[in-house]
XYZ file of C-alpha atoms in Angstrom:
444
model
C -88.869 94.200 12.066
C -88.131 90.986 13.712
C -87.222 90.172 17.101
C -84.166 87.742 17.565
C -82.681 86.060 20.539
C -79.858 83.935 21.239
C -78.884 81.628 24.062
C -75.108 81.232 24.736
C -73.136 79.349 27.108
C -69.742 80.896 27.670
C -66.143 80.442 28.769
C -63.700 79.923 31.597
C -60.672 81.200 29.673
C -61.274 82.019 25.887
C -59.992 81.437 21.969
C -60.980 80.509 18.076
C -63.572 78.692 16.398
C -65.846 75.805 15.295
C -69.207 76.161 13.965
C -72.376 74.394 14.171
C -74.443 71.435 12.980
C -75.485 67.962 12.610
C -78.270 69.597 15.041
C -80.600 67.490 17.053
C -84.282 67.725 16.802
C -85.546 71.144 16.769
C -86.610 71.752 20.372
C -89.767 73.790 19.467
C -91.081 71.357 17.088
C -91.961 73.939 14.745
C -90.540 75.271 11.404
C -87.485 77.689 11.707
C -88.726 81.164 10.867
C -86.745 83.577 8.584
C -85.455 87.031 9.027
C -88.379 88.236 6.879
C -91.031 87.032 9.465
C -93.183 89.810 10.907
C -93.341 90.040 14.974
C -95.787 92.195 16.696
C -94.222 95.070 18.355
C -96.891 95.082 21.245
C -95.493 94.550 24.536
C -91.995 95.001 23.353
C -89.565 96.258 25.905
C -86.695 96.937 24.038
C -85.472 97.403 20.506
C -83.379 98.946 17.981
C -85.344 100.551 15.322
C -83.081 100.377 12.116
C -85.377 102.704 10.347
C -84.066 105.746 12.510
C -82.110 108.208 10.614
C -78.536 107.373 10.859
C -77.249 110.870 9.029
C -76.580 114.362 9.890
C -75.817 117.560 8.261
C -72.846 118.112 10.648
C -69.803 116.614 8.971
C -67.887 116.776 12.271
C -69.715 113.778 13.508
C -68.565 110.371 13.160
C -69.956 108.286 10.106
C -69.722 104.817 11.042
C -70.307 101.671 9.028
C -72.067 99.260 11.423
C -71.917 96.418 8.753
C -69.646 93.588 10.283
C -66.811 92.761 7.845
C -63.842 90.266 8.110
C -60.777 89.471 6.001
C -60.671 86.965 3.095
C -58.791 84.654 5.258
C -62.015 84.405 7.659
C -64.263 82.330 5.421
C -67.733 81.745 7.113
C -67.872 78.244 8.344
C -70.889 76.119 7.882
C -72.467 73.895 10.513
C -70.112 71.300 12.193
C -70.032 71.398 15.848
C -67.328 69.496 17.626
C -68.423 66.150 19.538
C -66.660 67.752 22.823
C -65.984 71.221 23.717
C -62.892 72.613 25.213
C -63.095 74.640 28.194
C -62.240 77.648 26.129
C -65.404 77.931 24.060
C -68.584 79.547 23.560
C -71.953 78.334 22.079
C -75.056 79.661 21.343
C -78.787 79.190 20.177
C -80.186 81.705 17.883
C -84.182 82.075 18.009
C -87.106 84.471 17.590
C -88.615 85.850 20.387
C -92.026 85.742 19.140
C -93.855 86.716 22.263
C -91.460 89.538 23.223
C -91.069 88.500 26.748
C -87.862 89.887 27.740
C -87.309 93.425 29.463
C -83.745 93.076 30.532
C -80.591 90.888 30.427
C -81.783 89.653 33.752
C -85.377 89.496 32.768
C -85.321 87.052 30.110
C -86.740 83.704 29.129
C -86.829 81.062 26.189
C -90.160 79.240 25.473
C -90.030 76.426 23.139
C -93.705 76.358 22.625
C -93.467 79.899 21.385
C -90.047 80.931 20.216
C -88.400 79.501 17.126
C -84.782 78.555 16.307
C -83.271 80.414 13.489
C -80.553 78.678 11.025
C -78.244 80.461 8.455
C -77.574 83.335 10.595
C -73.895 84.556 10.196
C -71.873 85.036 13.479
C -68.833 86.960 13.760
C -66.238 86.822 16.413
C -64.105 89.980 17.003
C -60.936 89.782 18.975
C -58.082 92.344 19.513
C -56.732 91.447 16.329
C -59.882 91.882 14.258
C -62.512 89.400 12.979
C -61.127 85.739 13.817
C -64.060 83.838 12.682
C -67.357 83.704 11.185
C -69.768 80.936 11.409
C -73.372 80.068 10.554
C -76.005 78.836 12.880
C -77.472 75.517 11.980
C -80.677 74.116 11.419
C -81.575 74.060 15.338
C -80.322 77.642 15.494
C -77.048 76.576 17.363
C -73.465 77.935 16.571
C -70.285 77.712 18.559
C -66.783 78.845 18.666
C -64.204 76.518 20.499
C -60.345 76.597 21.432
C -60.236 80.220 22.495
C -57.197 81.782 23.717
C -57.111 84.110 26.741
C -58.670 87.694 26.113
C -61.789 89.725 25.385
C -64.052 89.249 22.540
C -66.903 90.833 20.839
C -69.712 88.589 18.869
C -71.580 90.431 16.203
C -74.561 89.035 14.144
C -75.338 89.616 10.370
C -78.467 90.900 10.610
C -79.834 94.572 10.520
C -83.400 94.749 10.317
C -84.472 93.512 13.588
C -85.552 94.530 17.172
C -84.268 93.233 20.328
C -86.028 92.995 23.534
C -83.173 93.418 26.391
C -82.244 96.687 25.286
C -78.519 95.690 24.864
C -77.652 95.810 21.098
C -74.900 98.253 20.492
C -75.167 99.325 17.193
C -71.885 101.749 16.658
C -69.580 100.206 19.523
C -68.492 97.257 17.743
C -67.538 99.288 14.487
C -65.508 101.853 16.598
C -63.544 98.807 18.289
C -62.596 97.432 14.766
C -61.132 100.656 13.947
C -59.126 100.577 17.363
C -60.449 104.000 18.187
C -63.266 104.431 20.730
C -64.489 107.461 22.664
C -66.520 106.978 25.845
C -68.233 109.844 27.573
C -69.782 109.272 31.190
C -72.385 111.946 32.232
C -74.256 112.262 35.509
C -74.159 112.439 39.371
C -71.587 111.308 41.922
C -71.851 107.777 41.367
C -69.078 107.633 38.578
C -66.993 110.077 40.674
C -67.203 108.878 44.274
C -66.485 105.517 46.076
C -63.343 103.407 45.856
C -60.882 104.114 43.063
C -60.538 103.502 40.269
C -63.940 104.462 39.286
C -65.914 102.174 36.973
C -65.524 104.498 33.873
C -61.745 104.007 34.232
C -62.061 100.285 34.851
C -64.257 99.867 31.589
C -61.585 101.743 29.734
C -58.921 99.377 31.016
C -61.332 96.272 29.975
C -61.327 97.698 26.338
C -57.724 98.928 26.000
C -56.553 95.807 24.208
C -58.680 96.792 21.436
C -56.943 100.180 20.841
C -57.024 103.718 21.735
C -59.841 104.424 24.435
C -60.667 107.940 24.966
C -62.550 108.141 28.214
C -64.038 111.354 29.448
C -65.641 110.986 32.983
C -67.692 114.346 33.128
C -70.132 113.334 35.856
C -70.460 116.023 38.468
C -71.303 114.937 42.381
C -74.548 116.396 43.464
C -76.378 116.672 40.308
C -79.829 115.236 39.515
C -81.406 114.600 36.312
C -82.648 118.017 36.038
C -78.986 119.326 35.921
C -78.176 117.643 32.505
C -81.322 118.337 30.601
C -80.616 120.219 27.222
C -80.422 124.047 27.830
C -78.368 123.734 31.230
C -74.831 124.443 31.495
C -73.814 120.832 31.998
C -75.339 119.696 28.678
C -74.511 122.657 26.429
C -71.157 123.488 27.588
C -69.765 120.080 29.053
C -71.488 117.577 27.226
C -72.383 118.929 23.838
C -68.913 119.792 22.520
C -67.521 116.280 23.201
C -70.272 114.629 21.512
C -69.248 114.866 17.755
C -66.428 112.116 18.316
C -68.214 110.062 20.816
C -68.971 106.466 20.384
C -70.670 105.648 23.746
C -72.459 107.904 26.139
C -72.846 106.372 29.650
C -75.760 108.097 31.801
C -75.510 107.686 35.434
C -78.666 109.406 36.839
C -81.395 109.010 39.154
C -79.196 108.135 42.168
C -79.065 111.716 43.702
C -82.816 112.187 42.470
C -83.930 109.219 44.768
C -81.644 110.156 47.634
C -83.135 113.572 47.674
C -86.734 112.270 47.526
C -86.355 110.065 50.265
C -84.265 112.653 52.587
C -86.865 115.135 51.863
C -90.153 112.986 52.334
C -89.104 110.383 54.661
C -88.719 112.242 57.914
C -91.456 110.109 59.806
C -94.016 107.225 59.194
C -96.668 109.748 57.928
C -93.920 110.876 55.344
C -92.521 107.531 54.347
C -96.342 106.565 53.553
C -96.806 109.563 51.387
C -93.516 109.065 49.860
C -94.528 105.555 48.677
C -97.598 106.428 47.339
C -95.985 108.941 45.060
C -92.539 106.979 44.346
C -93.549 105.298 41.100
C -94.657 108.662 39.548
C -91.390 110.274 40.851
C -89.250 107.481 39.195
C -91.274 107.928 35.865
C -90.404 111.629 35.925
C -86.555 110.322 36.068
C -86.882 108.205 33.148
C -88.650 110.987 31.186
C -85.668 113.385 31.947
C -83.311 110.875 30.934
C -85.001 110.010 27.580
C -84.823 113.789 26.920
C -81.300 114.050 27.570
C -80.856 110.815 25.323
C -82.759 112.353 22.244
C -80.798 115.701 22.719
C -77.697 113.611 22.510
C -78.771 112.132 19.318
C -79.653 115.510 17.783
C -75.919 116.305 18.165
C -74.374 112.884 16.997
C -76.763 110.013 16.152
C -73.927 107.875 15.276
C -73.065 106.473 18.943
C -74.758 104.334 21.661
C -76.162 105.547 24.566
C -76.091 103.214 27.852
C -78.399 103.904 30.839
C -77.596 102.479 34.197
C -80.613 101.609 36.202
C -79.747 101.574 39.777
C -79.996 98.684 42.130
C -82.770 98.798 44.755
C -80.873 100.569 47.665
C -83.618 99.999 49.938
C -82.564 96.406 50.394
C -79.328 97.623 52.151
C -78.936 97.806 56.031
C -77.648 101.523 55.344
C -80.937 102.358 53.851
C -82.902 100.434 56.387
C -81.229 102.651 59.200
C -82.098 105.822 57.359
C -85.658 104.752 56.728
C -86.214 104.309 60.684
C -86.388 100.218 59.893
C -89.010 100.284 57.452
C -86.688 99.378 54.502
C -88.601 95.876 54.031
C -91.779 98.115 53.470
C -89.893 100.446 51.017
C -88.122 97.727 49.277
C -91.448 96.288 47.771
C -92.489 99.799 46.661
C -88.991 100.561 45.073
C -89.053 97.066 43.398
C -92.234 97.581 41.785
C -91.125 101.281 40.456
C -87.782 100.021 39.044
C -89.453 97.197 37.365
C -91.954 99.330 35.701
C -89.167 101.831 34.406
C -87.258 98.646 33.124
C -90.423 97.459 31.068
C -91.301 101.083 30.055
C -88.317 101.792 27.953
C -89.394 100.816 24.579
C -87.903 99.866 21.065
C -87.898 103.597 20.052
C -86.020 104.630 22.915
C -82.826 103.195 21.586
C -81.126 103.109 24.728
C -78.779 100.143 26.034
C -79.920 99.198 29.716
C -77.504 98.163 32.302
C -79.852 96.576 34.645
C -78.099 96.549 38.122
C -81.632 96.419 39.666
C -82.235 93.086 38.360
C -78.529 91.789 38.696
C -78.214 92.685 42.037
C -81.532 91.309 43.413
C -80.056 88.142 44.973
C -76.702 90.301 46.271
C -76.137 91.719 49.591
C -75.627 95.210 48.490
C -73.719 96.080 51.809
C -70.907 94.000 50.193
C -70.547 96.318 47.200
C -71.663 99.724 48.495
C -69.086 102.441 49.829
C -71.800 104.329 51.373
C -75.589 105.158 50.760
C -75.202 105.725 47.116
C -71.773 104.762 45.863
C -69.658 101.652 45.316
C -66.780 100.033 46.915
C -63.937 98.357 44.928
C -66.042 95.111 44.245
C -68.985 97.443 43.202
C -66.951 99.481 40.842
C -65.724 96.585 39.150
C -69.182 94.902 38.997
C -70.585 98.105 37.470
C -67.821 98.502 34.687
C -68.233 94.827 33.815
C -71.999 95.006 33.533
C -71.381 97.808 31.143
C -68.884 96.034 29.331
C -71.145 92.935 28.851
C -74.065 95.088 27.657
C -71.756 96.646 25.000
C -71.253 93.057 23.694
C -68.357 91.773 25.646
C -67.774 87.944 25.738
C -65.278 87.675 28.618
C -65.284 85.662 32.050
C -66.081 88.293 35.132
C -63.801 88.906 37.736
C -65.892 89.945 40.605
C -65.578 86.871 42.691
C -68.171 88.207 44.940
C -71.111 87.918 42.750
C -69.893 84.758 40.716
C -72.260 82.311 42.747
C -74.961 84.677 42.281
C -74.582 85.617 38.813
C -73.868 82.212 37.481
C -75.616 83.320 34.068
C -76.397 86.367 32.426
C -78.078 87.618 29.246
C -75.838 89.444 26.684
C -77.298 91.133 23.702
C -75.505 91.841 20.623
C -76.725 93.238 17.442
C -80.473 91.543 17.458
C -79.608 88.627 19.548
C -79.695 87.764 23.266
C -76.851 85.727 24.515
C -76.985 83.623 27.595
C -73.522 83.608 28.875
C -72.536 81.004 31.402
C -69.380 81.316 33.574
C -68.690 78.043 34.974
C -67.154 74.541 34.394
C -68.956 73.431 31.486
C -68.947 76.050 28.724
C -71.240 74.349 26.355
C -74.975 74.126 25.860
C -76.618 70.805 25.518
C -79.226 71.383 22.903
C -82.150 69.913 24.840
C -85.470 71.674 26.054
C -84.277 70.480 29.646
C -81.222 72.259 29.611
C -82.626 75.278 28.184
C -85.060 75.486 30.795
C -82.221 75.107 33.453
C -80.061 77.762 31.630
C -82.881 80.146 31.401
C -83.865 79.750 35.239
C -80.080 79.981 36.240
C -80.110 76.650 37.873
């Protein structure tokens, strides 16, 4: 299995192609590796094991061909990057993540001393009308699409036997989009059902609507915890399981009520807070194990779908939680940060889960500006939530949440086997120099 990464800069508006070439010197000063190179799995925090079974006996489940296709009119373009990019453009650098250093879309880095660009990788651009272009990466691993018209796009890459480190390679979702029929199920607690309307599952459906029919089942139940959705419970067996055979994506929003209940039961005074903090990492890992149990049970019913897990923000950074914690919010924040970081890093390649890292994505955000109450989201928060899921599924689109644009100038996006560093700003291109890549990676 190969671990591949792509750094991408993206648009202010959007549209159609170019390609890549005439590459400058290889920034890593090392030979380009091929897709047959073996990468150690040790320390990998996310990947898609393509050796997993993709067939079931139940003929009622969707049988999805995940191989990118494009019509004859869309020939693969070889390297030829423009001298100047239009504002509506996207470009990227494809390379091997040799040190497995990424844990999520918000915890990623490119090290030119270790990682190696890849040439000859086929990159497909999927728009509402189907595949628009297919390009090939150049000697330095760079590719690009230029002159894009306004709209939403999905990027796919022509490599299947690979792992990914940022937990965001959607295997089945792009194929469902190509067919114009996507079924999304959202399960969990009150987060998808409480706050400012429309809730994030509906907003996600609206973002996807230009691709075709979107069936959007939001069956989350306010007040439930991760234990209430385990296989064998009424919620799993009667509410979720009957819908799974036709599903393409299942979004799991669990853990918020678990944590809120834990805090309310244990943090009644200073001594209670101290004991709660000591046991909190173990408690969070228990939530993780229950989520993985639910995910595995979902795949037993239908292995041909993508499972998305939403890692919540560090609520302890908000004024609301600081009040609930008797002013000890700063103390609690450090413990919660460590626990959530451990959960993010502990999701392994074999878990096959797409991770929406709201914890990482909101570390520099004032949570009070996006919260409706202690746990739920206001209008800005609902939109942020929907867009984060959309990006994890493979979207290439400018974000509309003006609230967070300055804090989130860059974000990592992962498509099949690749990571895309997307930039929303005035310069939708990537200077292929070590200095610029470091600037992009650090979000400067």
